[in-house]
C-alpha atoms as one frame of an Amber mdcrd trajectory, in Angstrom:
protein
  61.411 -36.278 -52.259  61.046 -35.980 -48.490  64.533 -36.892 -46.767  64.820
 -38.304 -43.130  67.158 -37.446 -40.281  69.841 -40.029 -41.338  69.877 -38.956
 -45.114  70.103 -35.256 -44.240  72.804 -35.786 -41.593  74.715 -38.080 -43.933
  74.534 -35.453 -46.788  75.790 -32.807 -44.450  78.747 -34.827 -43.215  79.570
 -35.727 -46.968  79.407 -32.129 -47.648  81.617 -31.164 -44.656  84.192 -33.814
 -46.020  84.333 -32.089 -49.283  81.559 -33.346 -51.259  80.045 -30.385 -52.984
  77.346 -32.522 -54.777  76.142 -33.817 -51.336  75.894 -30.260 -50.004  74.107
 -29.140 -53.081  71.509 -31.961 -52.683  71.270 -31.264 -48.821  70.410 -27.571
 -49.500  67.708 -28.716 -52.102  66.199 -31.044 -49.826  66.022 -28.405 -47.075
  63.896 -25.952 -49.288  60.592 -27.826 -48.755  61.254 -28.681 -45.263  61.971
 -25.077 -44.316  59.015 -23.605 -46.242  56.690 -25.911 -44.446  58.344 -25.187
 -40.930  58.240 -21.315 -41.756  54.346 -21.647 -43.132  53.307 -23.168 -39.775
  55.207 -20.770 -37.378  55.934 -17.501 -39.332  52.553 -16.717 -40.491  53.999
 -14.558 -42.968  53.511 -13.599 -46.709  54.862 -15.972 -49.422  57.572 -13.412
 -49.877  58.430 -13.382 -46.163  58.630 -17.133 -46.121  60.866 -17.375 -49.206
  63.098 -14.847 -47.738  63.393 -16.762 -44.416  64.011 -19.902 -46.407  66.997
 -18.322 -48.407  68.393 -16.614 -45.140  68.402 -20.004 -43.380  69.999 -21.817
 -46.413  72.715 -19.228 -46.317  73.299 -19.514 -42.661  73.373 -23.525 -43.050
  76.000 -22.773 -45.630  78.188 -20.377 -43.944  77.892 -21.976 -40.573  78.138
 -25.479 -41.646  81.586 -25.799 -39.735  79.758 -25.503 -36.439  77.745 -28.495
 -37.007  78.673 -31.398 -34.627  78.733 -34.689 -36.591  77.663 -36.468 -33.405
  74.411 -34.636 -32.879  71.095 -34.824 -34.771  71.153 -32.484 -38.033  67.523
 -31.590 -37.825  67.951 -30.150 -34.316  70.806 -27.825 -35.502  68.922 -26.838
 -38.669  65.719 -26.032 -36.665  67.820 -24.046 -34.065  69.218 -21.886 -37.018
  65.563 -21.599 -38.516  64.236 -20.441 -35.091  66.728 -17.574 -34.778  66.217
 -16.613 -38.433  62.546 -16.218 -37.513  63.116 -14.406 -34.422  65.305 -12.081
 -36.134  62.751 -11.507 -38.969  60.058 -10.802 -36.240  62.408  -8.232 -34.916
  63.211  -6.618 -38.191  59.404  -6.074 -39.079  58.605  -5.173 -35.466  56.026
  -7.790 -35.402  54.778  -9.509 -32.346  54.132 -13.207 -32.714  51.076 -14.774
 -30.582  52.357 -17.550 -28.193  49.465 -19.764 -29.407  51.022 -22.162 -31.733
  54.641 -21.894 -30.359  54.012 -24.864 -28.231  55.608 -26.968 -30.897  58.832
 -24.943 -30.722  59.021 -25.458 -27.037  58.525 -29.237 -27.394  61.183 -29.488
 -30.036  63.602 -27.667 -27.897  62.765 -30.038 -24.874  63.050 -33.090 -27.290
  66.428 -31.874 -28.449  67.724 -31.443 -24.842  66.283 -34.893 -23.990  67.805
 -36.423 -27.097  71.225 -35.014 -26.183  70.884 -36.223 -22.631  69.984 -39.675
 -23.852  72.929 -39.864 -25.931  75.277 -38.744 -23.168  73.717 -41.439 -20.663
  74.153 -44.110 -23.470  77.826 -43.101 -23.863  78.311 -43.194 -20.258  76.587
 -46.558 -19.675  78.644 -47.870 -22.650  81.957 -47.606 -20.440  80.525 -50.026
 -17.786  80.433 -53.712 -17.729  77.263 -54.928 -19.586  75.555 -56.186 -16.472
  76.159 -53.044 -14.551  74.971 -50.919 -17.261  71.871 -53.126 -17.767  70.945
 -53.092 -13.991  71.328 -49.271 -13.888  69.221 -48.721 -16.925  66.474 -51.085
 -15.536  66.410 -49.568 -12.259  67.309 -46.024 -12.532  66.053 -45.176 -15.828
  63.212 -47.619 -16.801  61.963 -47.326 -13.213  61.939 -51.116 -12.401  62.151
 -52.157  -8.767  65.291 -54.176  -7.673  63.038 -57.299  -7.542  61.584 -56.650
 -10.984  64.989 -56.060 -12.502  66.284 -59.357 -10.845  63.268 -61.429 -12.066
  63.537 -60.073 -15.571  67.362 -60.838 -15.768  67.298 -64.115 -13.768  69.462
 -62.766 -11.033  69.275 -62.417  -7.318  68.165 -59.245  -5.865  71.597 -58.731
  -4.048  73.307 -59.248  -7.291  71.222 -56.239  -8.798  71.928 -54.127  -5.832
  75.675 -54.778  -6.037  75.854 -54.261  -9.768  73.894 -50.957  -9.417  76.122
 -49.793  -6.559  79.372 -50.693  -8.516  78.243 -49.242 -11.622  77.244 -45.953
 -10.002  80.354 -45.710  -8.049  82.407 -46.218 -11.267  80.334 -43.586 -13.169
  80.706 -40.992 -10.277  84.542 -41.540 -10.377  84.519 -41.160 -14.067  82.558
 -37.847 -14.051  84.452 -36.408 -11.241  87.705 -37.134 -13.141  88.798 -40.122
 -11.239  88.920 -42.193 -14.551  88.626 -45.869 -13.953
């Protein structure tokens, strides 16, 4: 069975809440996922891959309290896996060619982008709906003021005022001014 992000995250949270069965199921589901990951990236022997999988499972278990329930589980998991792989390369004094490591860099960039998107969504959620919608349309989605106004059935000046007030409110909130 192949689990998705939501299932894995749910099992992790259930395990953190004291459900030992959920934690056991989580660890079992991680085995094929980690084997696949290490086969693609570690280029090691079958024994090396099994050692890496076991070390990662132990780290997931012993460091489970560091998992932030509001973040994606697989980002946390693969960060641990990357560190275990790097430690393994250091132990065996093996250099890993850079080719093929692009996926790791893309995953790290995706993780950062995902976290930034969550932060932006949370900030926009503090604003009145129209202000948040107009900021998203003009500053994030890249629409012009005229395009955003036409799409929402508003006047251009209304869009400009909504964006201005929303950004002013966000700036005050970020700088600790509350509002």
